[in-house]
Amino acid sequence: LPLLSSTRSHPPPQTAAMAADGEASPTTVAKSFVKQYYEFMAHRPDELHKFYHKELSHFTHADGSAEAEPIVGRDAIKAALPALGYKGANITIDPGSVDCQWSLASGVIVMVTGSIGVAGKATRAFVQTFFLAPQEKNAAAYYVRNDAFRLIHPDVAANGTAGSAAEAARARAEEAAREEATLREARRAEEAARLAAAEAAEAQA
C-alpha cells in the first residue's frame, strides 16, 4: 500500500495490501493504512499531509458537537496540522474497531474508533472515517480523499453510547424526575400515616 511513494526513507509495505490471490482486499488495505497513518499521526505529524491529495482531499477534525468546516487540499491541511497538537500523541485503536468496505471506483471506506491523549489534555475517545481513493498513476496505491475525525464528548463516552450529549443530558433529567416522583410518593404515604394515627388517637380520646 504505497500511500507515501515520495517518502523514500520510509517505504510503506506494498505486499500488506494484497490478498492471497494477489488481489487487494478492503481489509488488508485498511489494516496497512491504519498502521501507517496513526504511526505518522503520533510520531511524524509534520509529514501527515503526504497522505492527502494536492487538490482533492477534504479534511475535517472536530471536537465534540462543535461544527467544523472542511479544509481542502494538501497545503491547507499541512498548515492546519500543527495547531492540532498531535506530536507525541498516545493513540490506542480499539481491538476489532476498524471497519472497511469497497466503495465507488475501487475506493475503500475505513472507519476507526479509539482513544487519543495529547500533551496537557485528558485522553478522549474518537471516531474517524476515511475514504481512500486509488492514485491515478497506480491503482494499487491510495491517498486519503476524505477524512472526518471527531473527538467524542466525555459525557457521551462515559455513558457508553454513540448518542449526542443532549441525549445523555435528557437521560439524566429523566432519572432525576423518577427520583423526585418516588420522593413525592413517599411523602404522601408518610402524611397519610400521620393523619391516620392522629384520627386513631382522637377516637380513643
PDB file of C-alpha atoms in Angstrom:
ATOM      1  CA  LEU A   1       0.000   0.000   0.000  1.00  0.00           C
ATOM      2  CA  PRO A   2       2.399   2.744  -1.177  1.00  0.00           C
ATOM      3  CA  LEU A   3       0.472   5.678   0.221  1.00  0.00           C
ATOM      4  CA  LEU A   4       3.637   7.726   0.642  1.00  0.00           C
ATOM      5  CA  SER A   5       5.534   6.955  -2.509  1.00  0.00           C
ATOM      6  CA  SER A   6       7.521  10.185  -2.146  1.00  0.00           C
ATOM      7  CA  THR A   7       8.865   9.186   1.274  1.00  0.00           C
ATOM      8  CA  ARG A   8      11.785   7.023   0.188  1.00  0.00           C
ATOM      9  CA  SER A   9      13.256   6.760   3.692  1.00  0.00           C
ATOM     10  CA  HIS A  10      10.120   5.075   4.976  1.00  0.00           C
ATOM     11  CA  PRO A  11       8.727   2.832   2.196  1.00  0.00           C
ATOM     12  CA  PRO A  12       5.226   1.544   3.026  1.00  0.00           C
ATOM     13  CA  PRO A  13       4.632  -2.232   2.912  1.00  0.00           C
ATOM     14  CA  GLN A  14       3.240  -2.842  -0.567  1.00  0.00           C
ATOM     15  CA  THR A  15       2.552  -6.563  -0.094  1.00  0.00           C
ATOM     16  CA  ALA A  16       0.464  -5.923   3.041  1.00  0.00           C
ATOM     17  CA  ALA A  17      -2.400  -4.699   0.866  1.00  0.00           C
ATOM     18  CA  MET A  18      -2.601  -7.874  -1.213  1.00  0.00           C
ATOM     19  CA  ALA A  19      -4.771 -10.894  -0.556  1.00  0.00           C
ATOM     20  CA  ALA A  20      -3.545 -14.475  -1.104  1.00  0.00           C
ATOM     21  CA  ASP A  21      -4.647 -14.416  -4.747  1.00  0.00           C
ATOM     22  CA  GLY A  22      -2.684 -11.221  -5.408  1.00  0.00           C
ATOM     23  CA  GLU A  23      -5.761  -9.010  -5.422  1.00  0.00           C
ATOM     24  CA  ALA A  24      -6.228  -6.200  -2.922  1.00  0.00           C
ATOM     25  CA  SER A  25      -8.964  -6.619  -0.318  1.00  0.00           C
ATOM     26  CA  PRO A  26     -10.562  -3.812   1.730  1.00  0.00           C
ATOM     27  CA  THR A  27      -9.456  -5.450   4.988  1.00  0.00           C
ATOM     28  CA  THR A  28      -5.788  -5.672   4.059  1.00  0.00           C
ATOM     29  CA  VAL A  29      -5.833  -2.183   2.552  1.00  0.00           C
ATOM     30  CA  ALA A  30      -7.423  -0.800   5.730  1.00  0.00           C
ATOM     31  CA  LYS A  31      -5.052  -2.610   8.101  1.00  0.00           C
ATOM     32  CA  SER A  32      -1.978  -1.419   6.233  1.00  0.00           C
ATOM     33  CA  PHE A  33      -3.301   2.129   6.011  1.00  0.00           C
ATOM     34  CA  VAL A  34      -4.314   2.364   9.680  1.00  0.00           C
ATOM     35  CA  LYS A  35      -0.924   1.107  10.854  1.00  0.00           C
ATOM     36  CA  GLN A  36       0.884   3.722   8.761  1.00  0.00           C
ATOM     37  CA  TYR A  37      -1.470   6.632   9.324  1.00  0.00           C
ATOM     38  CA  TYR A  38      -1.542   6.578  13.129  1.00  0.00           C
ATOM     39  CA  GLU A  39       2.206   5.977  13.315  1.00  0.00           C
ATOM     40  CA  PHE A  40       2.694   9.200  11.351  1.00  0.00           C
ATOM     41  CA  MET A  41      -0.038  10.988  13.306  1.00  0.00           C
ATOM     42  CA  ALA A  42       1.708  10.343  16.631  1.00  0.00           C
ATOM     43  CA  HIS A  43       5.376  10.476  15.667  1.00  0.00           C
ATOM     44  CA  ARG A  44       5.654  12.328  12.343  1.00  0.00           C
ATOM     45  CA  PRO A  45       2.676  14.695  12.173  1.00  0.00           C
ATOM     46  CA  ASP A  46       4.733  17.171  10.153  1.00  0.00           C
ATOM     47  CA  GLU A  47       4.577  14.612   7.313  1.00  0.00           C
ATOM     48  CA  LEU A  48       0.957  13.544   7.748  1.00  0.00           C
ATOM     49  CA  HIS A  49      -0.146  15.821   4.908  1.00  0.00           C
ATOM     50  CA  LYS A  50       1.564  13.469   2.439  1.00  0.00           C
ATOM     51  CA  PHE A  51      -1.365  11.061   2.775  1.00  0.00           C
ATOM     52  CA  TYR A  52      -3.612  13.661   1.099  1.00  0.00           C
ATOM     53  CA  HIS A  53      -4.135  14.818  -2.478  1.00  0.00           C
ATOM     54  CA  LYS A  54      -2.776  18.184  -3.533  1.00  0.00           C
ATOM     55  CA  GLU A  55      -6.212  19.472  -4.582  1.00  0.00           C
ATOM     56  CA  LEU A  56      -8.966  16.897  -3.989  1.00  0.00           C
ATOM     57  CA  SER A  57      -8.644  15.887  -0.330  1.00  0.00           C
ATOM     58  CA  HIS A  58     -11.152  17.115   2.258  1.00  0.00           C
ATOM     59  CA  PHE A  59     -10.134  17.160   5.939  1.00  0.00           C
ATOM     60  CA  THR A  60     -12.315  17.815   8.995  1.00  0.00           C
ATOM     61  CA  HIS A  61     -11.049  17.391  12.573  1.00  0.00           C
ATOM     62  CA  ALA A  62     -13.628  18.491  15.170  1.00  0.00           C
ATOM     63  CA  ASP A  63     -14.226  18.347  18.922  1.00  0.00           C
ATOM     64  CA  GLY A  64     -17.455  17.070  20.497  1.00  0.00           C
ATOM     65  CA  SER A  65     -20.569  18.568  18.936  1.00  0.00           C
ATOM     66  CA  ALA A  66     -18.736  21.601  17.513  1.00  0.00           C
ATOM     67  CA  GLU A  67     -19.160  22.231  13.798  1.00  0.00           C
ATOM     68  CA  ALA A  68     -16.061  22.416  11.629  1.00  0.00           C
ATOM     69  CA  GLU A  69     -15.610  23.488   8.023  1.00  0.00           C
ATOM     70  CA  PRO A  70     -13.681  21.072   5.788  1.00  0.00           C
ATOM     71  CA  ILE A  71     -10.137  22.011   4.825  1.00  0.00           C
ATOM     72  CA  VAL A  72      -9.408  21.291   1.173  1.00  0.00           C
ATOM     73  CA  GLY A  73      -6.074  20.437  -0.412  1.00  0.00           C
ATOM     74  CA  ARG A  74      -2.723  19.162   0.850  1.00  0.00           C
ATOM     75  CA  ASP A  75      -1.142  22.561   1.511  1.00  0.00           C
ATOM     76  CA  ALA A  76      -4.090  23.801   3.577  1.00  0.00           C
ATOM     77  CA  ILE A  77      -4.126  20.531   5.528  1.00  0.00           C
ATOM     78  CA  LYS A  78      -0.380  20.836   6.166  1.00  0.00           C
ATOM     79  CA  ALA A  79      -0.908  24.356   7.505  1.00  0.00           C
ATOM     80  CA  ALA A  80      -3.707  23.207   9.826  1.00  0.00           C
ATOM     81  CA  LEU A  81      -1.956  20.187  11.352  1.00  0.00           C
ATOM     82  CA  PRO A  82       0.463  21.920  13.807  1.00  0.00           C
ATOM     83  CA  ALA A  83      -2.405  23.573  15.704  1.00  0.00           C
ATOM     84  CA  LEU A  84      -3.952  20.149  16.405  1.00  0.00           C
ATOM     85  CA  GLY A  85      -1.008  19.204  18.628  1.00  0.00           C
ATOM     86  CA  TYR A  86      -0.685  15.556  17.595  1.00  0.00           C
ATOM     87  CA  LYS A  87       3.089  15.386  18.106  1.00  0.00           C
ATOM     88  CA  GLY A  88       3.810  12.639  20.648  1.00  0.00           C
ATOM     89  CA  ALA A  89       0.140  11.697  20.965  1.00  0.00           C
ATOM     90  CA  ASN A  90      -0.730   8.430  22.690  1.00  0.00           C
ATOM     91  CA  ILE A  91      -3.164   6.735  20.307  1.00  0.00           C
ATOM     92  CA  THR A  92      -4.964   3.484  21.063  1.00  0.00           C
ATOM     93  CA  ILE A  93      -7.090   1.773  18.422  1.00  0.00           C
ATOM     94  CA  ASP A  94      -9.852  -0.373  19.892  1.00  0.00           C
ATOM     95  CA  PRO A  95      -9.436  -4.095  19.072  1.00  0.00           C
ATOM     96  CA  GLY A  96     -11.688  -5.039  16.174  1.00  0.00           C
ATOM     97  CA  SER A  97     -12.809  -1.441  15.679  1.00  0.00           C
ATOM     98  CA  VAL A  98     -11.549  -0.931  12.130  1.00  0.00           C
ATOM     99  CA  ASP A  99     -14.480  -1.338   9.726  1.00  0.00           C
ATOM    100  CA  CYS A 100     -13.978  -1.204   5.970  1.00  0.00           C
ATOM    101  CA  GLN A 101     -15.851  -1.633   2.704  1.00  0.00           C
ATOM    102  CA  TRP A 102     -15.251  -1.335  -1.008  1.00  0.00           C
ATOM    103  CA  SER A 103     -16.697   1.885  -2.350  1.00  0.00           C
ATOM    104  CA  LEU A 104     -17.004   3.938  -5.530  1.00  0.00           C
ATOM    105  CA  ALA A 105     -14.348   3.471  -8.229  1.00  0.00           C
ATOM    106  CA  SER A 106     -12.452   0.809  -6.219  1.00  0.00           C
ATOM    107  CA  GLY A 107     -12.041   3.150  -3.267  1.00  0.00           C
ATOM    108  CA  VAL A 108     -12.187   1.944   0.328  1.00  0.00           C
ATOM    109  CA  ILE A 109     -14.245   3.329   3.206  1.00  0.00           C
ATOM    110  CA  VAL A 110     -12.475   2.936   6.552  1.00  0.00           C
ATOM    111  CA  MET A 111     -13.964   3.772   9.961  1.00  0.00           C
ATOM    112  CA  VAL A 112     -11.806   3.698  13.095  1.00  0.00           C
ATOM    113  CA  THR A 113     -12.641   4.163  16.770  1.00  0.00           C
ATOM    114  CA  GLY A 114     -10.107   4.552  19.546  1.00  0.00           C
ATOM    115  CA  SER A 115      -8.679   6.990  22.084  1.00  0.00           C
ATOM    116  CA  ILE A 116      -6.109   9.747  21.859  1.00  0.00           C
ATOM    117  CA  GLY A 117      -4.179  11.641  24.504  1.00  0.00           C
ATOM    118  CA  VAL A 118      -2.198  14.734  23.618  1.00  0.00           C
ATOM    119  CA  ALA A 119       0.091  16.823  25.794  1.00  0.00           C
ATOM    120  CA  GLY A 120      -1.727  18.714  28.536  1.00  0.00           C
ATOM    121  CA  LYS A 121      -5.139  17.215  27.786  1.00  0.00           C
ATOM    122  CA  ALA A 122      -7.121  14.253  29.064  1.00  0.00           C
ATOM    123  CA  THR A 123      -7.377  11.138  26.914  1.00  0.00           C
ATOM    124  CA  ARG A 124     -10.509  11.257  24.748  1.00  0.00           C
ATOM    125  CA  ALA A 125     -12.375   8.735  22.633  1.00  0.00           C
ATOM    126  CA  PHE A 126     -12.546   9.482  18.919  1.00  0.00           C
ATOM    127  CA  VAL A 127     -14.111   8.227  15.709  1.00  0.00           C
ATOM    128  CA  GLN A 128     -12.508   8.779  12.310  1.00  0.00           C
ATOM    129  CA  THR A 129     -13.784   7.912   8.840  1.00  0.00           C
ATOM    130  CA  PHE A 130     -11.679   7.866   5.678  1.00  0.00           C
ATOM    131  CA  PHE A 131     -12.374   7.416   2.015  1.00  0.00           C
ATOM    132  CA  LEU A 132      -9.231   6.017   0.373  1.00  0.00           C
ATOM    133  CA  ALA A 133      -9.152   6.673  -3.366  1.00  0.00           C
ATOM    134  CA  PRO A 134      -6.829   4.884  -5.812  1.00  0.00           C
ATOM    135  CA  GLN A 135      -3.970   7.008  -7.093  1.00  0.00           C
ATOM    136  CA  GLU A 136      -4.262   7.990 -10.753  1.00  0.00           C
ATOM    137  CA  LYS A 137      -0.903   6.552 -11.792  1.00  0.00           C
ATOM    138  CA  ASN A 138      -1.001   3.442  -9.598  1.00  0.00           C
ATOM    139  CA  ALA A 139      -4.369   1.826  -8.841  1.00  0.00           C
ATOM    140  CA  ALA A 140      -2.736  -0.387  -6.180  1.00  0.00           C
ATOM    141  CA  ALA A 141      -1.831   2.713  -4.171  1.00  0.00           C
ATOM    142  CA  TYR A 142      -4.240   5.005  -2.318  1.00  0.00           C
ATOM    143  CA  TYR A 143      -4.500   8.530  -0.983  1.00  0.00           C
ATOM    144  CA  VAL A 144      -6.931   9.984   1.573  1.00  0.00           C
ATOM    145  CA  ARG A 145      -9.685  11.661  -0.423  1.00  0.00           C
ATOM    146  CA  ASN A 146     -11.916  12.320   2.627  1.00  0.00           C
ATOM    147  CA  ASP A 147     -11.034  12.429   6.339  1.00  0.00           C
ATOM    148  CA  ALA A 148     -13.638  13.144   9.035  1.00  0.00           C
ATOM    149  CA  PHE A 149     -12.293  12.984  12.605  1.00  0.00           C
ATOM    150  CA  ARG A 150     -14.273  13.799  15.748  1.00  0.00           C
ATOM    151  CA  LEU A 151     -13.379  13.686  19.427  1.00  0.00           C
ATOM    152  CA  ILE A 152     -16.268  12.227  21.419  1.00  0.00           C
ATOM    153  CA  HIS A 153     -17.782  14.384  24.166  1.00  0.00           C
ATOM    154  CA  PRO A 154     -16.723  12.946  27.574  1.00  0.00           C
ATOM    155  CA  ASP A 155     -20.358  12.671  28.744  1.00  0.00           C
ATOM    156  CA  VAL A 156     -21.238  10.570  25.718  1.00  0.00           C
ATOM    157  CA  ALA A 157     -18.212   8.305  26.126  1.00  0.00           C
ATOM    158  CA  ALA A 158     -18.914   7.845  29.850  1.00  0.00           C
ATOM    159  CA  ASN A 159     -22.445   6.679  29.101  1.00  0.00           C
ATOM    160  CA  GLY A 160     -21.187   4.112  26.609  1.00  0.00           C
ATOM    161  CA  THR A 161     -23.455   5.367  23.845  1.00  0.00           C
ATOM    162  CA  ALA A 162     -22.939   6.886  20.436  1.00  0.00           C
ATOM    163  CA  GLY A 163     -25.769   9.306  21.063  1.00  0.00           C
ATOM    164  CA  SER A 164     -25.355  13.041  21.469  1.00  0.00           C
ATOM    165  CA  ALA A 165     -24.540  14.949  24.654  1.00  0.00           C
ATOM    166  CA  ALA A 166     -28.145  16.162  24.581  1.00  0.00           C
ATOM    167  CA  GLU A 167     -29.369  12.564  24.791  1.00  0.00           C
ATOM    168  CA  ALA A 168     -27.135  11.927  27.795  1.00  0.00           C
ATOM    169  CA  ALA A 169     -28.468  15.073  29.485  1.00  0.00           C
ATOM    170  CA  ARG A 170     -32.048  14.014  28.760  1.00  0.00           C
ATOM    171  CA  ALA A 171     -31.401  10.596  30.327  1.00  0.00           C
ATOM    172  CA  ARG A 172     -30.066  12.271  33.468  1.00  0.00           C
ATOM    173  CA  ALA A 173     -33.121  14.551  33.619  1.00  0.00           C
ATOM    174  CA  GLU A 174     -35.482  11.582  33.283  1.00  0.00           C
ATOM    175  CA  GLU A 175     -33.701   9.756  36.095  1.00  0.00           C
ATOM    176  CA  ALA A 176     -33.951  12.839  38.320  1.00  0.00           C
ATOM    177  CA  ALA A 177     -37.681  13.084  37.533  1.00  0.00           C
ATOM    178  CA  ARG A 178     -38.204   9.456  38.531  1.00  0.00           C
ATOM    179  CA  GLU A 179     -36.368  10.019  41.800  1.00  0.00           C
ATOM    180  CA  GLU A 180     -38.486  13.115  42.520  1.00  0.00           C
ATOM    181  CA  ALA A 181     -41.707  11.178  41.829  1.00  0.00           C
ATOM    182  CA  THR A 182     -40.611   8.429  44.208  1.00  0.00           C
ATOM    183  CA  LEU A 183     -39.831  11.019  46.883  1.00  0.00           C
ATOM    184  CA  ARG A 184     -43.257  12.689  46.459  1.00  0.00           C
ATOM    185  CA  GLU A 185     -44.999   9.312  46.775  1.00  0.00           C
ATOM    186  CA  ALA A 186     -43.077   8.544  49.959  1.00  0.00           C
ATOM    187  CA  ARG A 187     -44.061  11.930  51.398  1.00  0.00           C
ATOM    188  CA  ARG A 188     -47.741  11.313  50.592  1.00  0.00           C
ATOM    189  CA  ALA A 189     -47.615   7.906  52.275  1.00  0.00           C
ATOM    190  CA  GLU A 190     -45.953   9.422  55.328  1.00  0.00           C
ATOM    191  CA  GLU A 191     -48.595  12.166  55.546  1.00  0.00           C
ATOM    192  CA  ALA A 192     -51.418   9.624  55.196  1.00  0.00           C
ATOM    193  CA  ALA A 193     -49.956   7.544  58.015  1.00  0.00           C
ATOM    194  CA  ARG A 194     -49.626  10.625  60.220  1.00  0.00           C
ATOM    195  CA  LEU A 195     -53.268  11.590  59.642  1.00  0.00           C
ATOM    196  CA  ALA A 196     -54.439   8.035  60.328  1.00  0.00           C
ATOM    197  CA  ALA A 197     -52.524   7.979  63.597  1.00  0.00           C
ATOM    198  CA  ALA A 198     -53.996  11.339  64.606  1.00  0.00           C
ATOM    199  CA  GLU A 199     -57.546  10.164  63.864  1.00  0.00           C
ATOM    200  CA  ALA A 200     -56.973   6.994  65.842  1.00  0.00           C
ATOM    201  CA  ALA A 201     -55.653   8.953  68.816  1.00  0.00           C
ATOM    202  CA  GLU A 202     -58.652  11.323  68.655  1.00  0.00           C
ATOM    203  CA  ALA A 203     -61.108   8.405  68.579  1.00  0.00           C
ATOM    204  CA  GLN A 204     -59.559   6.870  71.649  1.00  0.00           C
ATOM    205  CA  ALA A 205     -59.791  10.190  73.482  1.00  0.00           C
TER     206      ALA A 205
END
